[in-house]
Each structure stands twice: as C-alpha cells, then as structure tokens.
GROMACS .gro file of C-alpha atoms in nm:
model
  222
    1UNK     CA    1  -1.357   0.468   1.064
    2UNK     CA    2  -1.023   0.245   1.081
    3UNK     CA    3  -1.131   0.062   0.722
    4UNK     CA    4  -0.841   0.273   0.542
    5UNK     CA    5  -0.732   0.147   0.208
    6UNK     CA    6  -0.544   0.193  -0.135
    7UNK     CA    7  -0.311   0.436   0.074
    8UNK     CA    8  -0.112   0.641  -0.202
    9UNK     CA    9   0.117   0.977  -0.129
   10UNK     CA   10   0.197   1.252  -0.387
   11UNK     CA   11   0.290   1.584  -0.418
   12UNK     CA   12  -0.027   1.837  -0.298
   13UNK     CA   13   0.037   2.150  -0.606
   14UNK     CA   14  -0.325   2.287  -0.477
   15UNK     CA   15  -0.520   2.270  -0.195
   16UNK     CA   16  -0.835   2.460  -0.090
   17UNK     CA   17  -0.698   2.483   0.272
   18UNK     CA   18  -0.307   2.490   0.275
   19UNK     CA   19  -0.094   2.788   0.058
   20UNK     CA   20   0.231   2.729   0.070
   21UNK     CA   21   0.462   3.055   0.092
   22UNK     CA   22   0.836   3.189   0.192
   23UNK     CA   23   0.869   3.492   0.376
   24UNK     CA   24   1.244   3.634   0.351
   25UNK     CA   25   1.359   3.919   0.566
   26UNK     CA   26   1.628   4.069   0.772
   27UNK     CA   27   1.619   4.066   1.142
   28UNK     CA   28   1.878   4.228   1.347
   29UNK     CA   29   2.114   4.271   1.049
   30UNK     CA   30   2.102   3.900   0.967
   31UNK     CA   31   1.914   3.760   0.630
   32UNK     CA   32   1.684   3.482   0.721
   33UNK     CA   33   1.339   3.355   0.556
   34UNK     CA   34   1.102   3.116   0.681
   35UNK     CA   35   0.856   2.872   0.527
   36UNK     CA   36   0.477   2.896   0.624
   37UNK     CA   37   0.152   2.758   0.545
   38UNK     CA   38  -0.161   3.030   0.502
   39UNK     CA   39  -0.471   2.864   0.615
   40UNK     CA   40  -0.824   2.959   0.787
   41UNK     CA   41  -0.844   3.003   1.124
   42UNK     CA   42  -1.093   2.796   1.371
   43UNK     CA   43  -1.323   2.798   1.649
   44UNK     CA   44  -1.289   2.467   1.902
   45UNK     CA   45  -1.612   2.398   2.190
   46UNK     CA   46  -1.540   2.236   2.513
   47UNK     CA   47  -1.895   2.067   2.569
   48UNK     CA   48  -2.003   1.988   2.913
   49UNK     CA   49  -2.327   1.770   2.956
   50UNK     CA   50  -2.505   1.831   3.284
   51UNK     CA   51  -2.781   1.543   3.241
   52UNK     CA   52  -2.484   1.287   3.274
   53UNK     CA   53  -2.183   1.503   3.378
   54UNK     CA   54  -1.985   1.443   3.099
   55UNK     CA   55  -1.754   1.647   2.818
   56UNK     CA   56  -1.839   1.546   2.460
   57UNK     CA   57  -1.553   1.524   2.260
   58UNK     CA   58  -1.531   1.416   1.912
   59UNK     CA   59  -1.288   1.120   1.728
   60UNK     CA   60  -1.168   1.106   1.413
   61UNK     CA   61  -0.910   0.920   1.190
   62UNK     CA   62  -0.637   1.237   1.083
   63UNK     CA   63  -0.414   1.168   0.776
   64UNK     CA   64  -0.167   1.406   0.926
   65UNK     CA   65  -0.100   1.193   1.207
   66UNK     CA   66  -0.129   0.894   1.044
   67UNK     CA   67   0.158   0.969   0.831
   68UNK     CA   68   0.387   1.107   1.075
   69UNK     CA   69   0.385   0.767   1.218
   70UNK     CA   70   0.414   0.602   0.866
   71UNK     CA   71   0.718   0.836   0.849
   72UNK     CA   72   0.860   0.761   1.227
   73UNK     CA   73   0.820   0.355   1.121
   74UNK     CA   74   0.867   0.362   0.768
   75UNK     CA   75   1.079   0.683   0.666
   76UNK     CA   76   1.192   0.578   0.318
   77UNK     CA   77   0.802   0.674   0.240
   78UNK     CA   78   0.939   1.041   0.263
   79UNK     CA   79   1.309   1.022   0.060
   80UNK     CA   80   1.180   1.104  -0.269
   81UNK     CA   81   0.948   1.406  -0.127
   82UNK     CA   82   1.174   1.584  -0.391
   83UNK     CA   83   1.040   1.379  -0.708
   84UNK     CA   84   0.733   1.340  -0.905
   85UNK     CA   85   0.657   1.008  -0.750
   86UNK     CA   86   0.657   0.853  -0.413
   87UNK     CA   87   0.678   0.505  -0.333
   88UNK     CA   88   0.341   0.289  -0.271
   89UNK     CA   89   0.270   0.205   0.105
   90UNK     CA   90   0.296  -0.184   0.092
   91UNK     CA   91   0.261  -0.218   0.424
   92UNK     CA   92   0.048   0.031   0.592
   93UNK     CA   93  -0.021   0.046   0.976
   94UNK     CA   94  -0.340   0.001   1.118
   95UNK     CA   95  -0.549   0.316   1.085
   96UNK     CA   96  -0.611   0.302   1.495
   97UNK     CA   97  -0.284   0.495   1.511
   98UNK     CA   98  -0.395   0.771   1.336
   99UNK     CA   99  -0.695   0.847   1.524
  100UNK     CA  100  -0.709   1.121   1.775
  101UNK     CA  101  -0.973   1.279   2.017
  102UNK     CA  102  -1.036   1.631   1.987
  103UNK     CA  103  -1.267   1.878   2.102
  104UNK     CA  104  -1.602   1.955   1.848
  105UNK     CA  105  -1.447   2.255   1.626
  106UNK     CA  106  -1.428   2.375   1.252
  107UNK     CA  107  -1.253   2.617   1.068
  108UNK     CA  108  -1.384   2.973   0.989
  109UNK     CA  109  -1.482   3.016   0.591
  110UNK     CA  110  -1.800   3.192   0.605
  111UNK     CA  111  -1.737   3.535   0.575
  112UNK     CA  112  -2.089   3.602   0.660
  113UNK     CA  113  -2.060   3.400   1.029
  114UNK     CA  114  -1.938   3.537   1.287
  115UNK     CA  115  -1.754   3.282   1.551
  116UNK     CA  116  -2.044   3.217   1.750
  117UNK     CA  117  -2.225   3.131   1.463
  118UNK     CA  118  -1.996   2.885   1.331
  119UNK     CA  119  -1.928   2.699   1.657
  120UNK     CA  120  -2.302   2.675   1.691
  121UNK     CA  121  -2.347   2.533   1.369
  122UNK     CA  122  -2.021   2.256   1.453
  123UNK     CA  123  -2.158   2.135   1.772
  124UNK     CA  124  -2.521   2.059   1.597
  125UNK     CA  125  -2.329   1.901   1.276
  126UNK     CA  126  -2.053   1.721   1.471
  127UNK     CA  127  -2.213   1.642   1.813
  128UNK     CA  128  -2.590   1.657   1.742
  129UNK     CA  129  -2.685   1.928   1.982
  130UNK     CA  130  -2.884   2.271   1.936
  131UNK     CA  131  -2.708   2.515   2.121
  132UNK     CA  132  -2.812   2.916   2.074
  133UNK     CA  133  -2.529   3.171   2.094
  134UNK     CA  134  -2.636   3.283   2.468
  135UNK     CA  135  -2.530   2.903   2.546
  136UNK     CA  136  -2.155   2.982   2.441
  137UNK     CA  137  -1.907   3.125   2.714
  138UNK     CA  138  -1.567   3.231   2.498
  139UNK     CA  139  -1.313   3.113   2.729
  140UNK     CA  140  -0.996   3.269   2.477
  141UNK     CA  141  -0.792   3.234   2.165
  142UNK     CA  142  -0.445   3.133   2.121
  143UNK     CA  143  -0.246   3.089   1.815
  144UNK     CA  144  -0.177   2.731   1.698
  145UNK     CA  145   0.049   2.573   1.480
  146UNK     CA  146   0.330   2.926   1.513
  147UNK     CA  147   0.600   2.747   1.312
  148UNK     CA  148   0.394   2.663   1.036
  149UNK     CA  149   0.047   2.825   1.051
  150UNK     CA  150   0.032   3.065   1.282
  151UNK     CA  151  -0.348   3.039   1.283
  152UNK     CA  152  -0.602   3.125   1.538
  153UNK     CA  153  -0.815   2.935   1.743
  154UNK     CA  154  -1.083   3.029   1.982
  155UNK     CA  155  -1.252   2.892   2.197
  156UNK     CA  156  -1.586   2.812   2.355
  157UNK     CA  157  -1.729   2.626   2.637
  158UNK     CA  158  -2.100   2.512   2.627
  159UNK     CA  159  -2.366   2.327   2.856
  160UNK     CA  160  -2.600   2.097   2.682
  161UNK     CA  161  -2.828   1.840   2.841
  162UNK     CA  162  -2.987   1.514   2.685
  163UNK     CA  163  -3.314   1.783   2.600
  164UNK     CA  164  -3.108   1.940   2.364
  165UNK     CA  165  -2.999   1.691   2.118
  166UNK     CA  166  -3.115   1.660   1.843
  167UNK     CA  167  -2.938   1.399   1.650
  168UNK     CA  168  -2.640   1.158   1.651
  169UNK     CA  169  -2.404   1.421   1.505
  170UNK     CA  170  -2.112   1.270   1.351
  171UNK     CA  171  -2.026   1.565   1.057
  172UNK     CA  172  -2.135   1.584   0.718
  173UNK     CA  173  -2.071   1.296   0.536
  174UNK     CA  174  -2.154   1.479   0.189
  175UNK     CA  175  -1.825   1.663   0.284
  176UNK     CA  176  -1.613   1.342   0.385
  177UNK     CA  177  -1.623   1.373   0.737
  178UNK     CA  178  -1.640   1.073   0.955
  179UNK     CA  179  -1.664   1.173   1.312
  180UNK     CA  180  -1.744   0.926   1.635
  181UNK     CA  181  -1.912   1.119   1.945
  182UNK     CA  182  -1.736   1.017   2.275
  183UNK     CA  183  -1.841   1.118   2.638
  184UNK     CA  184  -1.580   1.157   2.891
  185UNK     CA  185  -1.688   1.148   3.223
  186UNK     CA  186  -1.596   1.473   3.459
  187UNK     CA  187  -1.469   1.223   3.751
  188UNK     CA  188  -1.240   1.017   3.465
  189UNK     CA  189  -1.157   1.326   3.281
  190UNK     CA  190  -0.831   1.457   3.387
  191UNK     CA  191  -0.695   1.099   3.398
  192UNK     CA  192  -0.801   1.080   3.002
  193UNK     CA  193  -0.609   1.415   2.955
  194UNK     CA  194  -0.295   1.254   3.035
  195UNK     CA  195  -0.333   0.940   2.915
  196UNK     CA  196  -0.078   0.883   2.653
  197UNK     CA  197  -0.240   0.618   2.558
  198UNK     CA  198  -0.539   0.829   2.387
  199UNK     CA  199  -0.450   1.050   2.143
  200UNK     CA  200  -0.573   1.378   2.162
  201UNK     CA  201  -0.533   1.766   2.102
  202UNK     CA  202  -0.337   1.995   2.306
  203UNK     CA  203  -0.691   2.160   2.329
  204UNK     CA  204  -0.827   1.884   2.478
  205UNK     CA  205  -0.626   1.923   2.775
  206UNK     CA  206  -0.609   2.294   2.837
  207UNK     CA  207  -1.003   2.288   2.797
  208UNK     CA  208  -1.060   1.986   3.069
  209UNK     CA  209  -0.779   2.204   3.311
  210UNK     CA  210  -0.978   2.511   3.247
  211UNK     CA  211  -1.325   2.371   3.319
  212UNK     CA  212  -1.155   2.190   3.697
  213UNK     CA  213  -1.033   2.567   3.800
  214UNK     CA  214  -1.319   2.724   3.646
  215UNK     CA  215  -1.659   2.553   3.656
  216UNK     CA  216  -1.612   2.204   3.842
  217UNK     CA  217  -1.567   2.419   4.220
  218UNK     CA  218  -1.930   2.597   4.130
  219UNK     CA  219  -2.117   2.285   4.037
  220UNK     CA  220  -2.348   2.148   4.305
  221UNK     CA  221  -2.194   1.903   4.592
  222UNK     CA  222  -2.333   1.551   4.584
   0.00000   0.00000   0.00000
C-alpha cells in the first residue's frame, strides 16, 4: 500500500468523478459566484462484529491527502497550478502520511441500485462479508464536502459475525483499489476516534459516538 512511486502532478481537464463548474448569482442585492465540484453521492457502513466485538473499518492510501501534505511541506509543488506544467516531486514524503481509516463505503453510480443495494455490495467487496438488506439499520444522511461538493452521504450500520464472511475483502483490484481491513475493538474504540495520531474520516467518529449512545447500552453485560 505505502510502495508509491514516479509521483507526477498535472492539470485534471476530465475526470469521470469531478465536474468542475461556477455558479454566479445575486444574494441580497450583492453579486457573488462560487466555485463547485459536481460529483456522485455515497453510502458509508459502520460495521460492528459481534463474534469478536469489534468495528471493521477499512484503510487506504488517498492521493487527496497525500498532497495536501506535499502542499503544507512543499508548497512550491502548487505555484504554477496556473501553467501547463508542474514541477516533478523530487522528494516525495513517505506514502504513510497519506493514508487514512475510513468507514467501508462507495459512491452511488448505478442507477439501477438503490442505497441498500450498493452498501451491501461495498461491505462484501471491501470487507469480505455477506450482509442482506434486512441486516442494514440507516442511521442518517448528511451532506459532505458543502464548500466544494455538497454531496450526500448516508449511512448504515450493520452486524456481521465471523459466519458471515466470506472472503478477505480488500476492493476490486481490476478497478485500482487497494484497501487493508482493520478491526477496532469496541473497548479501544473511542480512544482511536480521537487519536490524532490515526488518520481518519469525520465519519469515523460520528459513527463510533453514535453506536456508544445507541447500541453499546443494549448489548449484553459481561
């Protein structure tokens, strides 16, 4: 996962996932306009297993991230974002630093899916277990990304147990995905959420908060 090479940046004029627009408008008598990105929306799963009382999270190396801490160390990278060419990364950081944790999720492009559907299919292809859709609980949706996407997630919460899996998981690597399966256990789980030190989604955290107030007072005292 961290074996990152021949790093290169250029100018993205097409993308199957990211359009690029400009809205313009007048609000309150006063001309403004606002750049956005139009891209799918998504469906995230908080997975609980209740063989070893444990979420199963997902980890995986982001170029996003990665470069925003090229930029933060090495910001000349970024001072030609106006030209044709950009200059070559001669000194890359270690991949590690653009790795994050995240919960198992996917974005919605089959028109013919509905949600459930879809999240069912990511937690067999990214986590290796068979869930149905009567083993998904939608716990809400939010919008992420509001300065620059505004897309919508939503999201699940799912029991598995050891029975149910059915492989390793770890994506599809026909489609370039590289994913590591991680187990968090519940009684370390809240001290991972704020652990700076581990990367991780803002959905990460909300989920592991949600599933203390919601499911943790209902499981069965040891």
């Amino acid at each position: 996962m961290e074996a990152i090479e021949e790093l290169a940046v250029q100018p993205c004029t097409s993308s199957l996932y990211l359009r690029p627009f400009r809205l313009s408008y007048r609000q309150n008598g006063t001309k403004k306009f606002w750049d956005f990105m139009r891209t799918h929306d998504s469906v995230s799963i908080l997975i609980f297993n209740t063989s070893r009382q444990c979420f199963v999270v997902v980890k995986q190396f982001r170029p996003a991230v990665y470069m925003c801490e090229i930029e933060r160390h090495q910001p000349q990278v970024f001072e030609n974002q106006d030209k044709e060419s950009f200059p070559s990364l001669e000194n890359p950081l270690p991949a590690v630093v653009g790795v994050t944790y995240e919960l198992c999720a996917g974005i919605v492009d089959k028109p013919g899916l509905s949600l459930e559907e879809i999240a069912c299919e990511e937690v067999l292809e990214e986590c290796g277990y068979r869930v149905s859709i009567a083993d998904l609980r939608r716990i809400t949706s939010y919008r992420s990304g509001v300065g620059v996407t505004g897309s919508r997630q939503t999201l699940f919460y799912a029991e598995v147990n050891d029975h149910m899996r059915t492989s390793g998981g770890g994506g599809q690597p026909e489609e370039g995905e590289l994913i590591e399966v991680v187990e968090i256990p519940l009684g370390e789980s809240m001290k991972f959420a704020y652990d700076e030190t581990f990367p991780k989604t803002m959905g990460v955290i909300f989920s592991f908060m949600w599933f203390h107030n919601n499911i943790a007072p209902k499981l069965p005292k040891k």
